[in-house]
Amino acid sequence: DIVMTQSPDTLAVSLGERATINCKSSQSIFSNNMNYLAWYQQKPGLPPRLLIYWASTRQSGVPDRFSGGGSGTDFTLTISGLQAEDVAVYYCQQFHSTPPITFGQGTRLEIK
Amino acid sequence: QVQLVQSGAAVKKPGSSVKISCQASGGSLGYYGFTWVRQAPGQGLEWMGRVFPKFNVKSYAQKFKGRVTFTSDESATTVTVELSGLTSDDTAVYYCARDRLSEDNVFELWGQGTLVTVSS
């Protein structure tokens, strides 16, 4: 199984500043010229919300302050200009080698 | 606009079974895959498995094999998960999720979640 490891576990960023969350896969999730990685945002009491797929493609309706990058085994989710509504837990997910689909352990984003 | 509507919360005794339904309200099951993910209190997301109703294809996470069953009913636009042999470790919110595109394993649409509490 591919293990997904996120860092840090908790991140505190000031409003308006940039937040960067890292996600590392235990093996490459790059094939067919694509990275099989998605990012989700989860707020308390709600289901996850798809933000980004194919590592860098923003889901429809997601603000452009959210961006994804990286390739192979190392990926980032960047939130440029943090807003109060971005406080949430963020998860990465690989869909390259399935089953099983695996998620990172989550990164809690807070306001400093 | 299709929504995934899940059945309500359940309290179960250890050793019993629970069945959770997920209805694609406002649409059909189509050619999408449906995945079950659970989340224990304060914990992360755990993939349980998925079903592709159109072709009745199912896959299960190894840790749940033999204990979980996925079914689907196209006429009722519903997919269902049944988990047996419940223990306190199965206390969690269970989510169904639908692929963004057929079989792409990217989860665009989620149910609201169903809390299952296992307690004697």
mmCIF file with all atom_site columns, C-alpha atoms in Angstrom:
data_model
loop_
_atom_site.group_PDB
_atom_site.id
_atom_site.type_symbol
_atom_site.label_atom_id
_atom_site.label_alt_id
_atom_site.label_comp_id
_atom_site.label_asym_id
_atom_site.label_entity_id
_atom_site.label_seq_id
_atom_site.pdbx_PDB_ins_code
_atom_site.Cartn_x
_atom_site.Cartn_y
_atom_site.Cartn_z
_atom_site.occupancy
_atom_site.B_iso_or_equiv
_atom_site.pdbx_formal_charge
_atom_site.auth_seq_id
_atom_site.auth_comp_id
_atom_site.auth_asym_id
_atom_site.auth_atom_id
_atom_site.pdbx_PDB_model_num
ATOM 1   C CA . ASP A 1 1   ? 0.000   0.000   0.000   1.00 0.00 ? 1   ASP A CA 1
ATOM 2   C CA . ILE A 1 2   ? 1.120   3.542   -0.675  1.00 0.00 ? 2   ILE A CA 1
ATOM 3   C CA . VAL A 1 3   ? 1.599   5.503   2.533   1.00 0.00 ? 3   VAL A CA 1
ATOM 4   C CA . MET A 1 4   ? 0.816   9.201   2.420   1.00 0.00 ? 4   MET A CA 1
ATOM 5   C CA . THR A 1 5   ? 2.563   11.399  5.000   1.00 0.00 ? 5   THR A CA 1
ATOM 6   C CA . GLN A 1 6   ? 1.626   15.013  5.539   1.00 0.00 ? 6   GLN A CA 1
ATOM 7   C CA . SER A 1 7   ? 3.594   17.721  7.281   1.00 0.00 ? 7   SER A CA 1
ATOM 8   C CA . PRO A 1 8   ? 3.185   19.525  9.502   1.00 0.00 ? 8   PRO A CA 1
ATOM 9   C CA . ASP A 1 9   ? 0.413   18.010  11.595  1.00 0.00 ? 9   ASP A CA 1
ATOM 10  C CA . THR A 1 10  ? -0.674  21.490  12.662  1.00 0.00 ? 10  THR A CA 1
ATOM 11  C CA . LEU A 1 11  ? 0.045   24.791  10.978  1.00 0.00 ? 11  LEU A CA 1
ATOM 12  C CA . ALA A 1 12  ? -0.664  28.271  12.327  1.00 0.00 ? 12  ALA A CA 1
ATOM 13  C CA . VAL A 1 13  ? -0.576  31.125  9.841   1.00 0.00 ? 13  VAL A CA 1
ATOM 14  C CA . SER A 1 14  ? -1.555  34.776  10.098  1.00 0.00 ? 14  SER A CA 1
ATOM 15  C CA . LEU A 1 15  ? -4.484  36.084  8.125   1.00 0.00 ? 15  LEU A CA 1
ATOM 16  C CA . GLY A 1 16  ? -3.397  37.216  4.683   1.00 0.00 ? 16  GLY A CA 1
ATOM 17  C CA . GLU A 1 17  ? -0.210  35.177  4.778   1.00 0.00 ? 17  GLU A CA 1
ATOM 18  C CA . ARG A 1 18  ? 0.672   32.051  2.827   1.00 0.00 ? 18  ARG A CA 1
ATOM 19  C CA . ALA A 1 19  ? 0.073   28.545  4.138   1.00 0.00 ? 19  ALA A CA 1
ATOM 20  C CA . THR A 1 20  ? 1.911   25.563  2.685   1.00 0.00 ? 20  THR A CA 1
ATOM 21  C CA . ILE A 1 21  ? 1.061   21.955  3.465   1.00 0.00 ? 21  ILE A CA 1
ATOM 22  C CA . ASN A 1 22  ? 3.278   19.106  2.352   1.00 0.00 ? 22  ASN A CA 1
ATOM 23  C CA . CYS A 1 23  ? 2.342   15.586  1.328   1.00 0.00 ? 23  CYS A CA 1
ATOM 24  C CA . LYS A 1 24  ? 4.792   12.803  0.575   1.00 0.00 ? 24  LYS A CA 1
ATOM 25  C CA . SER A 1 25  ? 3.938   9.421   -0.927  1.00 0.00 ? 25  SER A CA 1
ATOM 26  C CA . SER A 1 26  ? 5.940   6.273   -0.151  1.00 0.00 ? 26  SER A CA 1
ATOM 27  C CA . GLN A 1 27  ? 6.296   5.612   -3.873  1.00 0.00 ? 27  GLN A CA 1
ATOM 28  C CA . SER A 1 28  ? 5.801   7.572   -7.043  1.00 0.00 ? 28  SER A CA 1
ATOM 29  C CA . ILE A 1 29  ? 2.204   8.327   -7.972  1.00 0.00 ? 29  ILE A CA 1
ATOM 30  C CA . PHE A 1 30  ? 3.125   9.681   -11.390 1.00 0.00 ? 30  PHE A CA 1
ATOM 31  C CA . SER A 1 31  ? 1.908   7.790   -14.495 1.00 0.00 ? 31  SER A CA 1
ATOM 32  C CA . ASN A 1 32  ? 0.594   8.633   -17.928 1.00 0.00 ? 32  ASN A CA 1
ATOM 33  C CA . ASN A 1 33  ? 2.034   12.123  -17.509 1.00 0.00 ? 33  ASN A CA 1
ATOM 34  C CA . MET A 1 34  ? -0.245  12.714  -14.514 1.00 0.00 ? 34  MET A CA 1
ATOM 35  C CA . ASN A 1 35  ? 0.146   12.791  -10.755 1.00 0.00 ? 35  ASN A CA 1
ATOM 36  C CA . TYR A 1 36  ? -2.634  10.819  -9.104  1.00 0.00 ? 36  TYR A CA 1
ATOM 37  C CA . LEU A 1 37  ? -3.087  13.101  -6.112  1.00 0.00 ? 37  LEU A CA 1
ATOM 38  C CA . ALA A 1 38  ? -6.061  14.982  -4.713  1.00 0.00 ? 38  ALA A CA 1
ATOM 39  C CA . TRP A 1 39  ? -6.495  17.457  -1.864  1.00 0.00 ? 39  TRP A CA 1
ATOM 40  C CA . TYR A 1 40  ? -9.560  17.835  0.352   1.00 0.00 ? 40  TYR A CA 1
ATOM 41  C CA . GLN A 1 41  ? -10.640 20.378  2.942   1.00 0.00 ? 41  GLN A CA 1
ATOM 42  C CA . GLN A 1 42  ? -12.728 19.319  5.913   1.00 0.00 ? 42  GLN A CA 1
ATOM 43  C CA . LYS A 1 43  ? -14.430 21.660  8.353   1.00 0.00 ? 43  LYS A CA 1
ATOM 44  C CA . PRO A 1 44  ? -15.875 20.440  11.667  1.00 0.00 ? 44  PRO A CA 1
ATOM 45  C CA . GLY A 1 45  ? -19.065 18.464  11.333  1.00 0.00 ? 45  GLY A CA 1
ATOM 46  C CA . LEU A 1 46  ? -18.935 18.452  7.544   1.00 0.00 ? 46  LEU A CA 1
ATOM 47  C CA . PRO A 1 47  ? -17.801 15.940  4.929   1.00 0.00 ? 47  PRO A CA 1
ATOM 48  C CA . PRO A 1 48  ? -14.573 16.572  3.051   1.00 0.00 ? 48  PRO A CA 1
ATOM 49  C CA . ARG A 1 49  ? -14.658 18.953  0.117   1.00 0.00 ? 49  ARG A CA 1
ATOM 50  C CA . LEU A 1 50  ? -12.628 18.298  -3.024  1.00 0.00 ? 50  LEU A CA 1
ATOM 51  C CA . LEU A 1 51  ? -10.203 21.135  -3.692  1.00 0.00 ? 51  LEU A CA 1
ATOM 52  C CA . ILE A 1 52  ? -7.653  19.865  -6.196  1.00 0.00 ? 52  ILE A CA 1
ATOM 53  C CA . TYR A 1 53  ? -7.081  16.757  -8.290  1.00 0.00 ? 53  TYR A CA 1
ATOM 54  C CA . TRP A 1 54  ? -4.306  15.604  -10.642 1.00 0.00 ? 54  TRP A CA 1
ATOM 55  C CA . ALA A 1 55  ? -2.086  17.392  -8.111  1.00 0.00 ? 55  ALA A CA 1
ATOM 56  C CA . SER A 1 56  ? -2.730  20.851  -9.538  1.00 0.00 ? 56  SER A CA 1
ATOM 57  C CA . THR A 1 57  ? -6.173  21.063  -11.155 1.00 0.00 ? 57  THR A CA 1
ATOM 58  C CA . ARG A 1 58  ? -8.525  23.178  -9.108  1.00 0.00 ? 58  ARG A CA 1
ATOM 59  C CA . GLN A 1 59  ? -12.056 21.858  -8.684  1.00 0.00 ? 59  GLN A CA 1
ATOM 60  C CA . SER A 1 60  ? -14.811 24.068  -10.022 1.00 0.00 ? 60  SER A CA 1
ATOM 61  C CA . GLY A 1 61  ? -15.839 26.711  -7.496  1.00 0.00 ? 61  GLY A CA 1
ATOM 62  C CA . VAL A 1 62  ? -12.632 26.533  -5.459  1.00 0.00 ? 62  VAL A CA 1
ATOM 63  C CA . PRO A 1 63  ? -11.052 29.974  -4.940  1.00 0.00 ? 63  PRO A CA 1
ATOM 64  C CA . ASP A 1 64  ? -7.862  30.578  -6.870  1.00 0.00 ? 64  ASP A CA 1
ATOM 65  C CA . ARG A 1 65  ? -5.922  31.243  -3.669  1.00 0.00 ? 65  ARG A CA 1
ATOM 66  C CA . PHE A 1 66  ? -5.752  27.445  -3.405  1.00 0.00 ? 66  PHE A CA 1
ATOM 67  C CA . SER A 1 67  ? -3.072  25.859  -5.557  1.00 0.00 ? 67  SER A CA 1
ATOM 68  C CA . GLY A 1 68  ? -1.420  22.471  -5.746  1.00 0.00 ? 68  GLY A CA 1
ATOM 69  C CA . GLY A 1 69  ? 2.036   21.536  -6.916  1.00 0.00 ? 69  GLY A CA 1
ATOM 70  C CA . GLY A 1 70  ? 4.677   18.856  -6.924  1.00 0.00 ? 70  GLY A CA 1
ATOM 71  C CA . SER A 1 71  ? 5.304   15.635  -8.776  1.00 0.00 ? 71  SER A CA 1
ATOM 72  C CA . GLY A 1 72  ? 6.366   12.059  -8.235  1.00 0.00 ? 72  GLY A CA 1
ATOM 73  C CA . THR A 1 73  ? 6.403   11.652  -4.467  1.00 0.00 ? 73  THR A CA 1
ATOM 74  C CA . ASP A 1 74  ? 6.402   15.216  -3.107  1.00 0.00 ? 74  ASP A CA 1
ATOM 75  C CA . PHE A 1 75  ? 3.437   17.542  -3.252  1.00 0.00 ? 75  PHE A CA 1
ATOM 76  C CA . THR A 1 76  ? 2.237   20.805  -1.771  1.00 0.00 ? 76  THR A CA 1
ATOM 77  C CA . LEU A 1 77  ? -1.021  22.573  -1.176  1.00 0.00 ? 77  LEU A CA 1
ATOM 78  C CA . THR A 1 78  ? -0.602  26.321  -0.964  1.00 0.00 ? 78  THR A CA 1
ATOM 79  C CA . ILE A 1 79  ? -3.172  28.817  0.262   1.00 0.00 ? 79  ILE A CA 1
ATOM 80  C CA . SER A 1 80  ? -2.165  32.320  -0.730  1.00 0.00 ? 80  SER A CA 1
ATOM 81  C CA . GLY A 1 81  ? -3.678  35.037  1.379   1.00 0.00 ? 81  GLY A CA 1
ATOM 82  C CA . LEU A 1 82  ? -5.166  33.004  4.198   1.00 0.00 ? 82  LEU A CA 1
ATOM 83  C CA . GLN A 1 83  ? -8.733  33.840  5.137   1.00 0.00 ? 83  GLN A CA 1
ATOM 84  C CA . ALA A 1 84  ? -10.555 32.974  8.338   1.00 0.00 ? 84  ALA A CA 1
ATOM 85  C CA . GLU A 1 85  ? -12.852 30.598  6.437   1.00 0.00 ? 85  GLU A CA 1
ATOM 86  C CA . ASP A 1 86  ? -9.829  28.482  5.446   1.00 0.00 ? 86  ASP A CA 1
ATOM 87  C CA . VAL A 1 87  ? -9.462  27.138  8.984   1.00 0.00 ? 87  VAL A CA 1
ATOM 88  C CA . ALA A 1 88  ? -9.949  23.400  8.492   1.00 0.00 ? 88  ALA A CA 1
ATOM 89  C CA . VAL A 1 89  ? -8.183  20.068  8.281   1.00 0.00 ? 89  VAL A CA 1
ATOM 90  C CA . TYR A 1 90  ? -6.612  19.303  4.913   1.00 0.00 ? 90  TYR A CA 1
ATOM 91  C CA . TYR A 1 91  ? -6.032  15.817  3.524   1.00 0.00 ? 91  TYR A CA 1
ATOM 92  C CA . CYS A 1 92  ? -4.096  14.533  0.557   1.00 0.00 ? 92  CYS A CA 1
ATOM 93  C CA . GLN A 1 93  ? -5.188  11.338  -1.195  1.00 0.00 ? 93  GLN A CA 1
ATOM 94  C CA . GLN A 1 94  ? -3.494  9.122   -3.750  1.00 0.00 ? 94  GLN A CA 1
ATOM 95  C CA . PHE A 1 95  ? -5.527  7.318   -6.382  1.00 0.00 ? 95  PHE A CA 1
ATOM 96  C CA . HIS A 1 96  ? -2.637  5.827   -8.335  1.00 0.00 ? 96  HIS A CA 1
ATOM 97  C CA . SER A 1 97  ? -2.347  2.344   -6.891  1.00 0.00 ? 97  SER A CA 1
ATOM 98  C CA . THR A 1 98  ? -5.757  1.121   -5.904  1.00 0.00 ? 98  THR A CA 1
ATOM 99  C CA . PRO A 1 99  ? -7.019  -0.653  -4.000  1.00 0.00 ? 99  PRO A CA 1
ATOM 100 C CA . PRO A 1 100 ? -6.516  0.669   -1.500  1.00 0.00 ? 100 PRO A CA 1
ATOM 101 C CA . ILE A 1 101 ? -6.962  4.399   -1.870  1.00 0.00 ? 101 ILE A CA 1
ATOM 102 C CA . THR A 1 102 ? -4.979  6.056   0.886   1.00 0.00 ? 102 THR A CA 1
ATOM 103 C CA . PHE A 1 103 ? -5.147  9.410   2.598   1.00 0.00 ? 103 PHE A CA 1
ATOM 104 C CA . GLY A 1 104 ? -2.606  11.423  4.496   1.00 0.00 ? 104 GLY A CA 1
ATOM 105 C CA . GLN A 1 105 ? -3.182  11.783  8.228   1.00 0.00 ? 105 GLN A CA 1
ATOM 106 C CA . GLY A 1 106 ? -4.392  15.349  7.847   1.00 0.00 ? 106 GLY A CA 1
ATOM 107 C CA . THR A 1 107 ? -2.998  18.803  8.596   1.00 0.00 ? 107 THR A CA 1
ATOM 108 C CA . ARG A 1 108 ? -4.885  21.143  10.877  1.00 0.00 ? 108 ARG A CA 1
ATOM 109 C CA . LEU A 1 109 ? -4.694  24.748  9.712   1.00 0.00 ? 109 LEU A CA 1
ATOM 110 C CA . GLU A 1 110 ? -5.220  27.452  12.322  1.00 0.00 ? 110 GLU A CA 1
ATOM 111 C CA . ILE A 1 111 ? -5.016  31.218  12.475  1.00 0.00 ? 111 ILE A CA 1
ATOM 112 C CA . LYS A 1 112 ? -1.977  32.607  14.271  1.00 0.00 ? 112 LYS A CA 1
ATOM 113 C CA . GLN B 2 1   ? -28.287 18.755  -8.789  1.00 0.00 ? 1   GLN B CA 1
ATOM 114 C CA . VAL B 2 2   ? -27.557 15.307  -7.392  1.00 0.00 ? 2   VAL B CA 1
ATOM 115 C CA . GLN B 2 3   ? -27.071 15.019  -3.656  1.00 0.00 ? 3   GLN B CA 1
ATOM 116 C CA . LEU B 2 4   ? -26.003 11.987  -1.670  1.00 0.00 ? 4   LEU B CA 1
ATOM 117 C CA . VAL B 2 5   ? -28.363 11.507  1.247   1.00 0.00 ? 5   VAL B CA 1
ATOM 118 C CA . GLN B 2 6   ? -27.351 9.004   3.905   1.00 0.00 ? 6   GLN B CA 1
ATOM 119 C CA . SER B 2 7   ? -29.430 7.207   6.491   1.00 0.00 ? 7   SER B CA 1
ATOM 120 C CA . GLY B 2 8   ? -29.554 8.428   10.047  1.00 0.00 ? 8   GLY B CA 1
ATOM 121 C CA . ALA B 2 9   ? -27.337 7.838   13.046  1.00 0.00 ? 9   ALA B CA 1
ATOM 122 C CA . ALA B 2 10  ? -27.298 4.440   14.695  1.00 0.00 ? 10  ALA B CA 1
ATOM 123 C CA . VAL B 2 11  ? -26.371 3.030   18.097  1.00 0.00 ? 11  VAL B CA 1
ATOM 124 C CA . LYS B 2 12  ? -25.355 -0.615  18.013  1.00 0.00 ? 12  LYS B CA 1
ATOM 125 C CA . LYS B 2 13  ? -24.289 -3.278  20.473  1.00 0.00 ? 13  LYS B CA 1
ATOM 126 C CA . PRO B 2 14  ? -20.893 -4.965  20.146  1.00 0.00 ? 14  PRO B CA 1
ATOM 127 C CA . GLY B 2 15  ? -21.116 -7.986  17.871  1.00 0.00 ? 15  GLY B CA 1
ATOM 128 C CA . SER B 2 16  ? -24.097 -6.679  15.946  1.00 0.00 ? 16  SER B CA 1
ATOM 129 C CA . SER B 2 17  ? -24.304 -5.322  12.401  1.00 0.00 ? 17  SER B CA 1
ATOM 130 C CA . VAL B 2 18  ? -25.144 -1.962  10.915  1.00 0.00 ? 18  VAL B CA 1
ATOM 131 C CA . LYS B 2 19  ? -26.446 -1.098  7.482   1.00 0.00 ? 19  LYS B CA 1
ATOM 132 C CA . ILE B 2 20  ? -26.023 2.422   6.094   1.00 0.00 ? 20  ILE B CA 1
ATOM 133 C CA . SER B 2 21  ? -27.681 3.622   2.923   1.00 0.00 ? 21  SER B CA 1
ATOM 134 C CA . CYS B 2 22  ? -26.680 6.400   0.551   1.00 0.00 ? 22  CYS B CA 1
ATOM 135 C CA . GLN B 2 23  ? -29.217 7.644   -1.965  1.00 0.00 ? 23  GLN B CA 1
ATOM 136 C CA . ALA B 2 24  ? -28.341 9.678   -5.038  1.00 0.00 ? 24  ALA B CA 1
ATOM 137 C CA . SER B 2 25  ? -31.214 12.112  -4.664  1.00 0.00 ? 25  SER B CA 1
ATOM 138 C CA . GLY B 2 26  ? -32.117 13.951  -7.850  1.00 0.00 ? 26  GLY B CA 1
ATOM 139 C CA . GLY B 2 27  ? -30.293 11.588  -10.160 1.00 0.00 ? 27  GLY B CA 1
ATOM 140 C CA . SER B 2 28  ? -29.245 8.063   -10.958 1.00 0.00 ? 28  SER B CA 1
ATOM 141 C CA . LEU B 2 29  ? -26.236 6.002   -9.941  1.00 0.00 ? 29  LEU B CA 1
ATOM 142 C CA . GLY B 2 30  ? -25.052 6.318   -13.520 1.00 0.00 ? 30  GLY B CA 1
ATOM 143 C CA . TYR B 2 31  ? -21.600 5.139   -14.445 1.00 0.00 ? 31  TYR B CA 1
ATOM 144 C CA . TYR B 2 32  ? -20.005 6.392   -11.253 1.00 0.00 ? 32  TYR B CA 1
ATOM 145 C CA . GLY B 2 33  ? -18.125 4.534   -8.601  1.00 0.00 ? 33  GLY B CA 1
ATOM 146 C CA . PHE B 2 34  ? -19.212 4.978   -5.012  1.00 0.00 ? 34  PHE B CA 1
ATOM 147 C CA . THR B 2 35  ? -16.728 4.795   -2.193  1.00 0.00 ? 35  THR B CA 1
ATOM 148 C CA . TRP B 2 36  ? -17.173 4.344   1.537   1.00 0.00 ? 36  TRP B CA 1
ATOM 149 C CA . VAL B 2 37  ? -14.874 6.262   3.866   1.00 0.00 ? 37  VAL B CA 1
ATOM 150 C CA . ARG B 2 38  ? -15.054 6.345   7.640   1.00 0.00 ? 38  ARG B CA 1
ATOM 151 C CA . GLN B 2 39  ? -13.692 8.719   10.235  1.00 0.00 ? 39  GLN B CA 1
ATOM 152 C CA . ALA B 2 40  ? -13.288 7.754   13.868  1.00 0.00 ? 40  ALA B CA 1
ATOM 153 C CA . PRO B 2 41  ? -13.746 10.575  16.406  1.00 0.00 ? 41  PRO B CA 1
ATOM 154 C CA . GLY B 2 42  ? -10.906 13.077  16.081  1.00 0.00 ? 42  GLY B CA 1
ATOM 155 C CA . GLN B 2 43  ? -9.158  10.906  13.507  1.00 0.00 ? 43  GLN B CA 1
ATOM 156 C CA . GLY B 2 44  ? -8.433  10.967  9.780   1.00 0.00 ? 44  GLY B CA 1
ATOM 157 C CA . LEU B 2 45  ? -10.133 9.457   6.768   1.00 0.00 ? 45  LEU B CA 1
ATOM 158 C CA . GLU B 2 46  ? -10.083 5.698   6.241   1.00 0.00 ? 46  GLU B CA 1
ATOM 159 C CA . TRP B 2 47  ? -11.002 4.087   2.917   1.00 0.00 ? 47  TRP B CA 1
ATOM 160 C CA . MET B 2 48  ? -13.251 1.062   3.335   1.00 0.00 ? 48  MET B CA 1
ATOM 161 C CA . GLY B 2 49  ? -13.838 0.137   -0.283  1.00 0.00 ? 49  GLY B CA 1
ATOM 162 C CA . ARG B 2 50  ? -15.969 0.949   -3.264  1.00 0.00 ? 50  ARG B CA 1
ATOM 163 C CA . VAL B 2 51  ? -18.690 -0.315  -5.559  1.00 0.00 ? 51  VAL B CA 1
ATOM 164 C CA . PHE B 2 52  ? -19.263 0.339   -9.240  1.00 0.00 ? 52  PHE B CA 1
ATOM 165 C CA . PRO B 2 53  ? -23.004 -0.383  -9.481  1.00 0.00 ? 53  PRO B CA 1
ATOM 166 C CA . LYS B 2 54  ? -23.367 -0.464  -13.268 1.00 0.00 ? 54  LYS B CA 1
ATOM 167 C CA . PHE B 2 55  ? -21.119 -3.504  -13.512 1.00 0.00 ? 55  PHE B CA 1
ATOM 168 C CA . ASN B 2 56  ? -21.477 -4.753  -9.940  1.00 0.00 ? 56  ASN B CA 1
ATOM 169 C CA . VAL B 2 57  ? -17.742 -4.464  -9.351  1.00 0.00 ? 57  VAL B CA 1
ATOM 170 C CA . LYS B 2 58  ? -16.612 -4.162  -5.755  1.00 0.00 ? 58  LYS B CA 1
ATOM 171 C CA . SER B 2 59  ? -13.318 -3.760  -3.959  1.00 0.00 ? 59  SER B CA 1
ATOM 172 C CA . TYR B 2 60  ? -12.667 -3.885  -0.246  1.00 0.00 ? 60  TYR B CA 1
ATOM 173 C CA . ALA B 2 61  ? -9.938  -2.666  2.053   1.00 0.00 ? 61  ALA B CA 1
ATOM 174 C CA . GLN B 2 62  ? -8.071  -5.662  3.407   1.00 0.00 ? 62  GLN B CA 1
ATOM 175 C CA . LYS B 2 63  ? -8.886  -4.855  7.031   1.00 0.00 ? 63  LYS B CA 1
ATOM 176 C CA . PHE B 2 64  ? -12.635 -5.041  6.353   1.00 0.00 ? 64  PHE B CA 1
ATOM 177 C CA . LYS B 2 65  ? -12.719 -8.111  4.127   1.00 0.00 ? 65  LYS B CA 1
ATOM 178 C CA . GLY B 2 66  ? -15.174 -10.668 5.402   1.00 0.00 ? 66  GLY B CA 1
ATOM 179 C CA . ARG B 2 67  ? -16.887 -8.105  7.576   1.00 0.00 ? 67  ARG B CA 1
ATOM 180 C CA . VAL B 2 68  ? -18.208 -5.583  5.063   1.00 0.00 ? 68  VAL B CA 1
ATOM 181 C CA . THR B 2 69  ? -20.678 -5.921  2.229   1.00 0.00 ? 69  THR B CA 1
ATOM 182 C CA . PHE B 2 70  ? -21.494 -3.353  -0.442  1.00 0.00 ? 70  PHE B CA 1
ATOM 183 C CA . THR B 2 71  ? -24.764 -3.495  -2.340  1.00 0.00 ? 71  THR B CA 1
ATOM 184 C CA . SER B 2 72  ? -26.509 -1.244  -4.804  1.00 0.00 ? 72  SER B CA 1
ATOM 185 C CA . ASP B 2 73  ? -30.042 -0.786  -6.078  1.00 0.00 ? 73  ASP B CA 1
ATOM 186 C CA . GLU B 2 74  ? -30.232 1.180   -9.291  1.00 0.00 ? 74  GLU B CA 1
ATOM 187 C CA . SER B 2 75  ? -34.006 1.506   -9.191  1.00 0.00 ? 75  SER B CA 1
ATOM 188 C CA . ALA B 2 76  ? -33.757 3.082   -5.753  1.00 0.00 ? 76  ALA B CA 1
ATOM 189 C CA . THR B 2 77  ? -30.579 5.006   -6.734  1.00 0.00 ? 77  THR B CA 1
ATOM 190 C CA . THR B 2 78  ? -29.075 3.712   -3.509  1.00 0.00 ? 78  THR B CA 1
ATOM 191 C CA . VAL B 2 79  ? -25.827 2.129   -2.448  1.00 0.00 ? 79  VAL B CA 1
ATOM 192 C CA . THR B 2 80  ? -25.531 0.450   0.916   1.00 0.00 ? 80  THR B CA 1
ATOM 193 C CA . VAL B 2 81  ? -22.777 -0.736  3.209   1.00 0.00 ? 81  VAL B CA 1
ATOM 194 C CA . GLU B 2 82  ? -23.260 -3.358  5.883   1.00 0.00 ? 82  GLU B CA 1
ATOM 195 C CA . LEU B 2 83  ? -20.612 -3.878  8.551   1.00 0.00 ? 83  LEU B CA 1
ATOM 196 C CA . SER B 2 84  ? -20.825 -6.855  10.838  1.00 0.00 ? 84  SER B CA 1
ATOM 197 C CA . GLY B 2 85  ? -19.070 -7.943  14.007  1.00 0.00 ? 85  GLY B CA 1
ATOM 198 C CA . LEU B 2 86  ? -19.063 -4.414  15.372  1.00 0.00 ? 86  LEU B CA 1
ATOM 199 C CA . THR B 2 87  ? -16.645 -3.386  18.100  1.00 0.00 ? 87  THR B CA 1
ATOM 200 C CA . SER B 2 88  ? -16.064 -0.066  19.802  1.00 0.00 ? 88  SER B CA 1
ATOM 201 C CA . ASP B 2 89  ? -13.328 0.571   17.222  1.00 0.00 ? 89  ASP B CA 1
ATOM 202 C CA . ASP B 2 90  ? -16.049 0.840   14.589  1.00 0.00 ? 90  ASP B CA 1
ATOM 203 C CA . THR B 2 91  ? -17.502 3.923   16.252  1.00 0.00 ? 91  THR B CA 1
ATOM 204 C CA . ALA B 2 92  ? -17.120 6.506   13.516  1.00 0.00 ? 92  ALA B CA 1
ATOM 205 C CA . VAL B 2 93  ? -18.809 8.727   10.989  1.00 0.00 ? 93  VAL B CA 1
ATOM 206 C CA . TYR B 2 94  ? -19.315 6.819   7.763   1.00 0.00 ? 94  TYR B CA 1
ATOM 207 C CA . TYR B 2 95  ? -19.368 8.695   4.469   1.00 0.00 ? 95  TYR B CA 1
ATOM 208 C CA . CYS B 2 96  ? -20.333 7.670   0.973   1.00 0.00 ? 96  CYS B CA 1
ATOM 209 C CA . ALA B 2 97  ? -18.664 9.553   -1.848  1.00 0.00 ? 97  ALA B CA 1
ATOM 210 C CA . ARG B 2 98  ? -19.125 9.587   -5.607  1.00 0.00 ? 98  ARG B CA 1
ATOM 211 C CA . ASP B 2 99  ? -16.416 9.837   -8.231  1.00 0.00 ? 99  ASP B CA 1
ATOM 212 C CA . ARG B 2 100 ? -15.935 13.080  -10.103 1.00 0.00 ? 100 ARG B CA 1
ATOM 213 C CA . LEU B 2 101 ? -15.850 11.085  -13.317 1.00 0.00 ? 101 LEU B CA 1
ATOM 214 C CA . SER B 2 102 ? -16.592 7.452   -13.882 1.00 0.00 ? 102 SER B CA 1
ATOM 215 C CA . GLU B 2 103 ? -14.046 5.348   -12.014 1.00 0.00 ? 103 GLU B CA 1
ATOM 216 C CA . ASP B 2 104 ? -11.516 8.126   -11.432 1.00 0.00 ? 104 ASP B CA 1
ATOM 217 C CA . ASN B 2 105 ? -11.356 7.674   -7.648  1.00 0.00 ? 105 ASN B CA 1
ATOM 218 C CA . VAL B 2 106 ? -11.541 11.419  -7.067  1.00 0.00 ? 106 VAL B CA 1
ATOM 219 C CA . PHE B 2 107 ? -14.415 12.175  -4.731  1.00 0.00 ? 107 PHE B CA 1
ATOM 220 C CA . GLU B 2 108 ? -16.414 15.171  -5.839  1.00 0.00 ? 108 GLU B CA 1
ATOM 221 C CA . LEU B 2 109 ? -19.733 14.462  -4.145  1.00 0.00 ? 109 LEU B CA 1
ATOM 222 C CA . TRP B 2 110 ? -20.095 13.373  -0.520  1.00 0.00 ? 110 TRP B CA 1
ATOM 223 C CA . GLY B 2 111 ? -22.958 12.296  1.668   1.00 0.00 ? 111 GLY B CA 1
ATOM 224 C CA . GLN B 2 112 ? -23.568 14.163  4.900   1.00 0.00 ? 112 GLN B CA 1
ATOM 225 C CA . GLY B 2 113 ? -22.163 11.315  6.976   1.00 0.00 ? 113 GLY B CA 1
ATOM 226 C CA . THR B 2 114 ? -23.742 8.772   9.307   1.00 0.00 ? 114 THR B CA 1
ATOM 227 C CA . LEU B 2 115 ? -22.582 8.463   12.899  1.00 0.00 ? 115 LEU B CA 1
ATOM 228 C CA . VAL B 2 116 ? -22.421 4.899   14.136  1.00 0.00 ? 116 VAL B CA 1
ATOM 229 C CA . THR B 2 117 ? -21.845 4.450   17.848  1.00 0.00 ? 117 THR B CA 1
ATOM 230 C CA . VAL B 2 118 ? -20.979 0.999   19.133  1.00 0.00 ? 118 VAL B CA 1
ATOM 231 C CA . SER B 2 119 ? -21.644 0.684   22.836  1.00 0.00 ? 119 SER B CA 1
ATOM 232 C CA . SER B 2 120 ? -22.854 -1.919  25.264  1.00 0.00 ? 120 SER B CA 1
#
